[in-house]
Amino acid sequence: MPYSIMLDAGHGGRDPGAVYNGRQEKDDTLALVLAVGEILQNRGLDVLYTRTTDVYESPYQKAMEANEAGADFFISLHRNSSPEANTYSGVESLVYDKSGLKLQMAENINEQLETVGFANLGVKERPGLVVLRRTRMPAVLVEVGFINSDADNRIFDNNFDDIALAIAEGILNTLQMNGLIENGTDQENGTNQENSTGNNPEHSEGLPQYTVQTGAFRNGAYADRLQKELLEQDFPAVTSQGGGLYRVTVGTFPTLDEAATMERRLKRAGYQTVIVSS
Ligand SMILES: [Zn+2]
């Protein structure tokens, strides 16, 4: 059975969520959930939605829906809001408590969103939130930037596809790292292995290989820029293309330990990373 994930677009219907200059949180969250869902579906996940239109459901109803559907994971997307406009910016993820798969998922999603330009405000515990408390599966609520920050809205509007992709990548990488789904490279690169510029002559079928991904983009220009920057600092970065994505990765390692060493070097140099196995 494919891994199933329920995506929740925060608010809806008579509940607009946060509003700023006529912009309504419920519209941003719905557009983003649909875009993320499409990517996840294309990558073989079973995607369920609390809503795909502008309707109201209480957070409690949403949690019960996920429980009844038996979803394996629950992700709710929101936009943040501060009392005064343009005082805060950045992404933050909320979890019931800071443990397990949901914490990893929240951290990975935040880090992926940082590659698109958002500040990373980290992961916070919010045990009182109904969608985190009443869901029986691990759950994460992502605040995708502040709706009353003009800077965050610019990032949101100008990089919408990359934001959806970043969230999807954070989800997929976390599930892959935990062996909950097979890595998507078969599906995704099945017909495009020739496109990889990161030739790996030692690759022998069946043995796992690890690499450190520092970004994945729909826009190849972003990938080029990141690869160049990494190469200038002597990181052996390569860009590979597959499934409409440009991924920038550093190195190929036979063990997770070696990949983790490279990951630490990259993090020290200020890069956001995820280890990917293939
Ligand atoms: Zn909200």
PDB file of C-alpha atoms in Angstrom, residues 50-226:
ATOM      1  CA  THR A  50      -9.023  17.980   3.943  1.00  0.00           C
ATOM      2  CA  ARG A  51     -10.302  20.408   1.322  1.00  0.00           C
ATOM      3  CA  THR A  52      -9.668  21.181  -2.329  1.00  0.00           C
ATOM      4  CA  THR A  53     -12.124  24.078  -2.495  1.00  0.00           C
ATOM      5  CA  ASP A  54     -13.022  27.096  -0.406  1.00  0.00           C
ATOM      6  CA  VAL A  55     -15.050  25.386   2.312  1.00  0.00           C
ATOM      7  CA  TYR A  56     -15.026  25.585   6.102  1.00  0.00           C
ATOM      8  CA  GLU A  57     -14.268  22.673   8.383  1.00  0.00           C
ATOM      9  CA  SER A  58     -13.245  22.945  12.007  1.00  0.00           C
ATOM     10  CA  PRO A  59      -9.733  21.843  12.986  1.00  0.00           C
ATOM     11  CA  TYR A  60     -11.380  19.036  14.968  1.00  0.00           C
ATOM     12  CA  GLN A  61     -13.265  17.811  11.869  1.00  0.00           C
ATOM     13  CA  LYS A  62     -10.012  17.902   9.912  1.00  0.00           C
ATOM     14  CA  ALA A  63      -8.217  15.798  12.500  1.00  0.00           C
ATOM     15  CA  MET A  64     -11.083  13.280  12.584  1.00  0.00           C
ATOM     16  CA  GLU A  65     -11.050  13.046   8.800  1.00  0.00           C
ATOM     17  CA  ALA A  66      -7.383  12.143   8.858  1.00  0.00           C
ATOM     18  CA  ASN A  67      -7.977   9.555  11.574  1.00  0.00           C
ATOM     19  CA  GLU A  68     -10.906   7.983   9.731  1.00  0.00           C
ATOM     20  CA  ALA A  69      -8.944   7.830   6.488  1.00  0.00           C
ATOM     21  CA  GLY A  70      -6.077   6.157   8.336  1.00  0.00           C
ATOM     22  CA  ALA A  71      -3.548   8.573   6.827  1.00  0.00           C
ATOM     23  CA  ASP A  72       0.089   7.845   7.687  1.00  0.00           C
ATOM     24  CA  PHE A  73       1.049  11.495   8.086  1.00  0.00           C
ATOM     25  CA  PHE A  74      -0.755  14.818   8.408  1.00  0.00           C
ATOM     26  CA  ILE A  75       0.575  18.140   7.148  1.00  0.00           C
ATOM     27  CA  SER A  76      -1.254  21.412   7.599  1.00  0.00           C
ATOM     28  CA  LEU A  77      -0.115  24.497   5.696  1.00  0.00           C
ATOM     29  CA  HIS A  78      -0.692  28.014   7.014  1.00  0.00           C
ATOM     30  CA  ARG A  79       0.672  31.529   6.726  1.00  0.00           C
ATOM     31  CA  ASN A  80       1.842  33.259   9.863  1.00  0.00           C
ATOM     32  CA  SER A  81       0.797  36.708  11.020  1.00  0.00           C
ATOM     33  CA  SER A  82       2.266  39.156  13.501  1.00  0.00           C
ATOM     34  CA  PRO A  83       0.376  41.869  15.447  1.00  0.00           C
ATOM     35  CA  GLU A  84       2.110  44.584  13.464  1.00  0.00           C
ATOM     36  CA  ALA A  85       2.770  44.306   9.734  1.00  0.00           C
ATOM     37  CA  ASN A  86       6.339  43.894   8.491  1.00  0.00           C
ATOM     38  CA  THR A  87       7.843  43.192  11.887  1.00  0.00           C
ATOM     39  CA  TYR A  88       8.551  39.478  11.417  1.00  0.00           C
ATOM     40  CA  SER A  89       9.403  37.223   8.520  1.00  0.00           C
ATOM     41  CA  GLY A  90      10.340  33.607   7.962  1.00  0.00           C
ATOM     42  CA  VAL A  91       8.986  30.075   8.099  1.00  0.00           C
ATOM     43  CA  GLU A  92       8.288  28.091  11.228  1.00  0.00           C
ATOM     44  CA  SER A  93       6.883  24.636  11.808  1.00  0.00           C
ATOM     45  CA  LEU A  94       4.779  23.477  14.721  1.00  0.00           C
ATOM     46  CA  VAL A  95       4.641  19.997  16.239  1.00  0.00           C
ATOM     47  CA  TYR A  96       2.873  18.429  19.219  1.00  0.00           C
ATOM     48  CA  ASP A  97       6.243  17.672  20.801  1.00  0.00           C
ATOM     49  CA  LYS A  98       9.797  17.724  19.570  1.00  0.00           C
ATOM     50  CA  SER A  99      10.349  14.054  18.936  1.00  0.00           C
ATOM     51  CA  GLY A 100      10.365  11.400  16.275  1.00  0.00           C
ATOM     52  CA  LEU A 101       9.441  11.510  12.630  1.00  0.00           C
ATOM     53  CA  LYS A 102       7.368  14.687  12.893  1.00  0.00           C
ATOM     54  CA  LEU A 103      10.328  16.642  14.259  1.00  0.00           C
ATOM     55  CA  GLN A 104      12.591  15.419  11.456  1.00  0.00           C
ATOM     56  CA  MET A 105       9.894  16.225   8.938  1.00  0.00           C
ATOM     57  CA  ALA A 106       9.418  19.733  10.342  1.00  0.00           C
ATOM     58  CA  GLU A 107      13.161  20.419  10.336  1.00  0.00           C
ATOM     59  CA  ASN A 108      13.604  19.154   6.789  1.00  0.00           C
ATOM     60  CA  ILE A 109      10.692  21.176   5.444  1.00  0.00           C
ATOM     61  CA  ASN A 110      12.028  24.332   7.123  1.00  0.00           C
ATOM     62  CA  GLU A 111      15.504  23.726   5.724  1.00  0.00           C
ATOM     63  CA  GLN A 112      14.164  23.143   2.234  1.00  0.00           C
ATOM     64  CA  LEU A 113      12.145  26.356   2.476  1.00  0.00           C
ATOM     65  CA  GLU A 114      15.280  28.208   3.508  1.00  0.00           C
ATOM     66  CA  THR A 115      16.833  27.343   0.124  1.00  0.00           C
ATOM     67  CA  VAL A 116      14.033  29.310  -1.543  1.00  0.00           C
ATOM     68  CA  GLY A 117      14.839  32.430   0.467  1.00  0.00           C
ATOM     69  CA  PHE A 118      12.786  32.320   3.670  1.00  0.00           C
ATOM     70  CA  ALA A 119      14.394  32.847   7.060  1.00  0.00           C
ATOM     71  CA  ASN A 120      14.171  29.689   9.161  1.00  0.00           C
ATOM     72  CA  LEU A 121      12.515  30.427  12.498  1.00  0.00           C
ATOM     73  CA  GLY A 122      12.743  26.805  13.575  1.00  0.00           C
ATOM     74  CA  VAL A 123      10.388  24.202  15.010  1.00  0.00           C
ATOM     75  CA  LYS A 124       8.140  24.981  17.978  1.00  0.00           C
ATOM     76  CA  GLU A 125       6.079  22.763  20.261  1.00  0.00           C
ATOM     77  CA  ARG A 126       2.362  23.583  20.209  1.00  0.00           C
ATOM     78  CA  PRO A 127       0.610  20.725  22.017  1.00  0.00           C
ATOM     79  CA  GLY A 128      -2.608  22.727  22.292  1.00  0.00           C
ATOM     80  CA  LEU A 129      -3.306  22.892  18.557  1.00  0.00           C
ATOM     81  CA  VAL A 130      -6.204  20.610  17.685  1.00  0.00           C
ATOM     82  CA  VAL A 131      -4.819  19.336  14.366  1.00  0.00           C
ATOM     83  CA  LEU A 132      -1.587  18.362  16.146  1.00  0.00           C
ATOM     84  CA  ARG A 133      -3.229  17.037  19.285  1.00  0.00           C
ATOM     85  CA  ARG A 134      -6.187  15.075  17.925  1.00  0.00           C
ATOM     86  CA  THR A 135      -4.551  13.467  14.892  1.00  0.00           C
ATOM     87  CA  ARG A 136      -3.446   9.909  15.601  1.00  0.00           C
ATOM     88  CA  MET A 137      -0.620   9.999  13.049  1.00  0.00           C
ATOM     89  CA  PRO A 138       2.477  12.225  13.185  1.00  0.00           C
ATOM     90  CA  ALA A 139       1.507  15.755  12.226  1.00  0.00           C
ATOM     91  CA  VAL A 140       3.281  18.992  11.312  1.00  0.00           C
ATOM     92  CA  LEU A 141       1.843  22.454  10.810  1.00  0.00           C
ATOM     93  CA  VAL A 142       3.975  24.673   8.579  1.00  0.00           C
ATOM     94  CA  GLU A 143       3.667  28.447   8.688  1.00  0.00           C
ATOM     95  CA  VAL A 144       4.910  29.381   5.232  1.00  0.00           C
ATOM     96  CA  GLY A 145       6.087  32.911   5.920  1.00  0.00           C
ATOM     97  CA  PHE A 146       4.152  35.853   7.343  1.00  0.00           C
ATOM     98  CA  ILE A 147       1.154  37.014   5.342  1.00  0.00           C
ATOM     99  CA  ASN A 148       1.645  40.515   6.749  1.00  0.00           C
ATOM    100  CA  SER A 149       5.270  40.694   5.658  1.00  0.00           C
ATOM    101  CA  ASP A 150       5.703  42.226   2.210  1.00  0.00           C
ATOM    102  CA  ALA A 151       9.101  40.538   1.936  1.00  0.00           C
ATOM    103  CA  ASP A 152       7.652  37.083   2.660  1.00  0.00           C
ATOM    104  CA  ASN A 153       4.773  37.667   0.246  1.00  0.00           C
ATOM    105  CA  ARG A 154       7.243  38.580  -2.474  1.00  0.00           C
ATOM    106  CA  ILE A 155       9.098  35.313  -1.873  1.00  0.00           C
ATOM    107  CA  PHE A 156       5.779  33.443  -1.801  1.00  0.00           C
ATOM    108  CA  ASP A 157       4.545  34.930  -5.079  1.00  0.00           C
ATOM    109  CA  ASN A 158       7.811  34.968  -7.028  1.00  0.00           C
ATOM    110  CA  ASN A 159       8.927  31.470  -6.058  1.00  0.00           C
ATOM    111  CA  PHE A 160       5.610  29.698  -5.682  1.00  0.00           C
ATOM    112  CA  ASP A 161       6.608  26.581  -7.675  1.00  0.00           C
ATOM    113  CA  ASP A 162       9.907  26.261  -5.848  1.00  0.00           C
ATOM    114  CA  ILE A 163       8.158  26.625  -2.494  1.00  0.00           C
ATOM    115  CA  ALA A 164       5.751  23.810  -3.336  1.00  0.00           C
ATOM    116  CA  LEU A 165       8.682  21.734  -4.491  1.00  0.00           C
ATOM    117  CA  ALA A 166      10.704  22.530  -1.356  1.00  0.00           C
ATOM    118  CA  ILE A 167       7.877  21.334   0.882  1.00  0.00           C
ATOM    119  CA  ALA A 168       7.404  18.189  -1.217  1.00  0.00           C
ATOM    120  CA  GLU A 169      11.148  17.486  -1.160  1.00  0.00           C
ATOM    121  CA  GLY A 170      11.274  17.925   2.604  1.00  0.00           C
ATOM    122  CA  ILE A 171       8.444  15.406   2.944  1.00  0.00           C
ATOM    123  CA  LEU A 172       9.856  12.887   0.471  1.00  0.00           C
ATOM    124  CA  ASN A 173      13.418  13.061   1.770  1.00  0.00           C
ATOM    125  CA  THR A 174      12.284  12.496   5.338  1.00  0.00           C
ATOM    126  CA  LEU A 175      10.190   9.482   4.365  1.00  0.00           C
ATOM    127  CA  GLN A 176      13.039   8.078   2.240  1.00  0.00           C
ATOM    128  CA  MET A 177      15.594   8.519   5.004  1.00  0.00           C
ATOM    129  CA  ASN A 178      13.350   6.553   7.308  1.00  0.00           C
ATOM    130  CA  GLY A 179      12.750   3.806   4.781  1.00  0.00           C
ATOM    131  CA  LEU A 180       9.028   4.580   4.692  1.00  0.00           C
ATOM    132  CA  ILE A 181       9.011   5.010   0.931  1.00  0.00           C
ATOM    133  CA  GLU A 182      11.435   3.864  -1.696  1.00  0.00           C
ATOM    134  CA  ASN A 183      13.558   6.609  -3.044  1.00  0.00           C
ATOM    135  CA  GLY A 184      11.935   8.255  -6.001  1.00  0.00           C
ATOM    136  CA  THR A 185      14.922   8.018  -8.308  1.00  0.00           C
ATOM    137  CA  ASP A 186      13.630   4.943 -10.094  1.00  0.00           C
ATOM    138  CA  GLN A 187      10.421   6.595 -11.112  1.00  0.00           C
ATOM    139  CA  GLU A 188      11.912   9.925 -11.585  1.00  0.00           C
ATOM    140  CA  ASN A 189      15.177   9.185 -13.326  1.00  0.00           C
ATOM    141  CA  GLY A 190      14.226   5.927 -14.971  1.00  0.00           C
ATOM    142  CA  THR A 191      14.413   7.461 -18.396  1.00  0.00           C
ATOM    143  CA  ASN A 192      16.783  10.282 -17.642  1.00  0.00           C
ATOM    144  CA  GLN A 193      19.869   8.766 -16.144  1.00  0.00           C
ATOM    145  CA  GLU A 194      21.861  10.086 -19.077  1.00  0.00           C
ATOM    146  CA  ASN A 195      21.066  13.602 -17.944  1.00  0.00           C
ATOM    147  CA  SER A 196      23.018  13.279 -14.767  1.00  0.00           C
ATOM    148  CA  THR A 197      26.207  15.277 -14.867  1.00  0.00           C
ATOM    149  CA  GLY A 198      27.372  13.572 -11.717  1.00  0.00           C
ATOM    150  CA  ASN A 199      28.758  10.431 -13.278  1.00  0.00           C
ATOM    151  CA  ASN A 200      29.458   7.776 -10.799  1.00  0.00           C
ATOM    152  CA  PRO A 201      31.464   4.997 -12.387  1.00  0.00           C
ATOM    153  CA  GLU A 202      31.585   3.000  -9.170  1.00  0.00           C
ATOM    154  CA  HIS A 203      27.877   2.717  -8.867  1.00  0.00           C
ATOM    155  CA  SER A 204      27.041  -0.907  -8.573  1.00  0.00           C
ATOM    156  CA  GLU A 205      23.438  -1.961  -8.716  1.00  0.00           C
ATOM    157  CA  GLY A 206      21.845  -2.792  -5.424  1.00  0.00           C
ATOM    158  CA  LEU A 207      24.317  -1.085  -3.095  1.00  0.00           C
ATOM    159  CA  PRO A 208      23.024   2.030  -1.431  1.00  0.00           C
ATOM    160  CA  GLN A 209      24.795   5.267  -2.183  1.00  0.00           C
ATOM    161  CA  TYR A 210      24.459   8.489  -0.280  1.00  0.00           C
ATOM    162  CA  THR A 211      24.761  12.029  -1.452  1.00  0.00           C
ATOM    163  CA  VAL A 212      24.154  15.368   0.183  1.00  0.00           C
ATOM    164  CA  GLN A 213      21.508  17.433  -1.531  1.00  0.00           C
ATOM    165  CA  THR A 214      21.792  21.179  -1.077  1.00  0.00           C
ATOM    166  CA  GLY A 215      18.882  22.238  -3.239  1.00  0.00           C
ATOM    167  CA  ALA A 216      16.200  21.181  -5.719  1.00  0.00           C
ATOM    168  CA  PHE A 217      14.661  23.648  -8.107  1.00  0.00           C
ATOM    169  CA  ARG A 218      12.291  23.841 -11.039  1.00  0.00           C
ATOM    170  CA  ASN A 219      14.250  26.784 -12.330  1.00  0.00           C
ATOM    171  CA  GLY A 220      17.646  25.599 -13.599  1.00  0.00           C
ATOM    172  CA  ALA A 221      19.155  29.053 -13.068  1.00  0.00           C
ATOM    173  CA  TYR A 222      18.870  28.665  -9.286  1.00  0.00           C
ATOM    174  CA  ALA A 223      20.589  25.281  -9.480  1.00  0.00           C
ATOM    175  CA  ASP A 224      23.413  26.708 -11.630  1.00  0.00           C
ATOM    176  CA  ARG A 225      23.975  29.536  -9.219  1.00  0.00           C
ATOM    177  CA  LEU A 226      24.145  27.226  -6.216  1.00  0.00           C
TER     178      LEU A 226
END
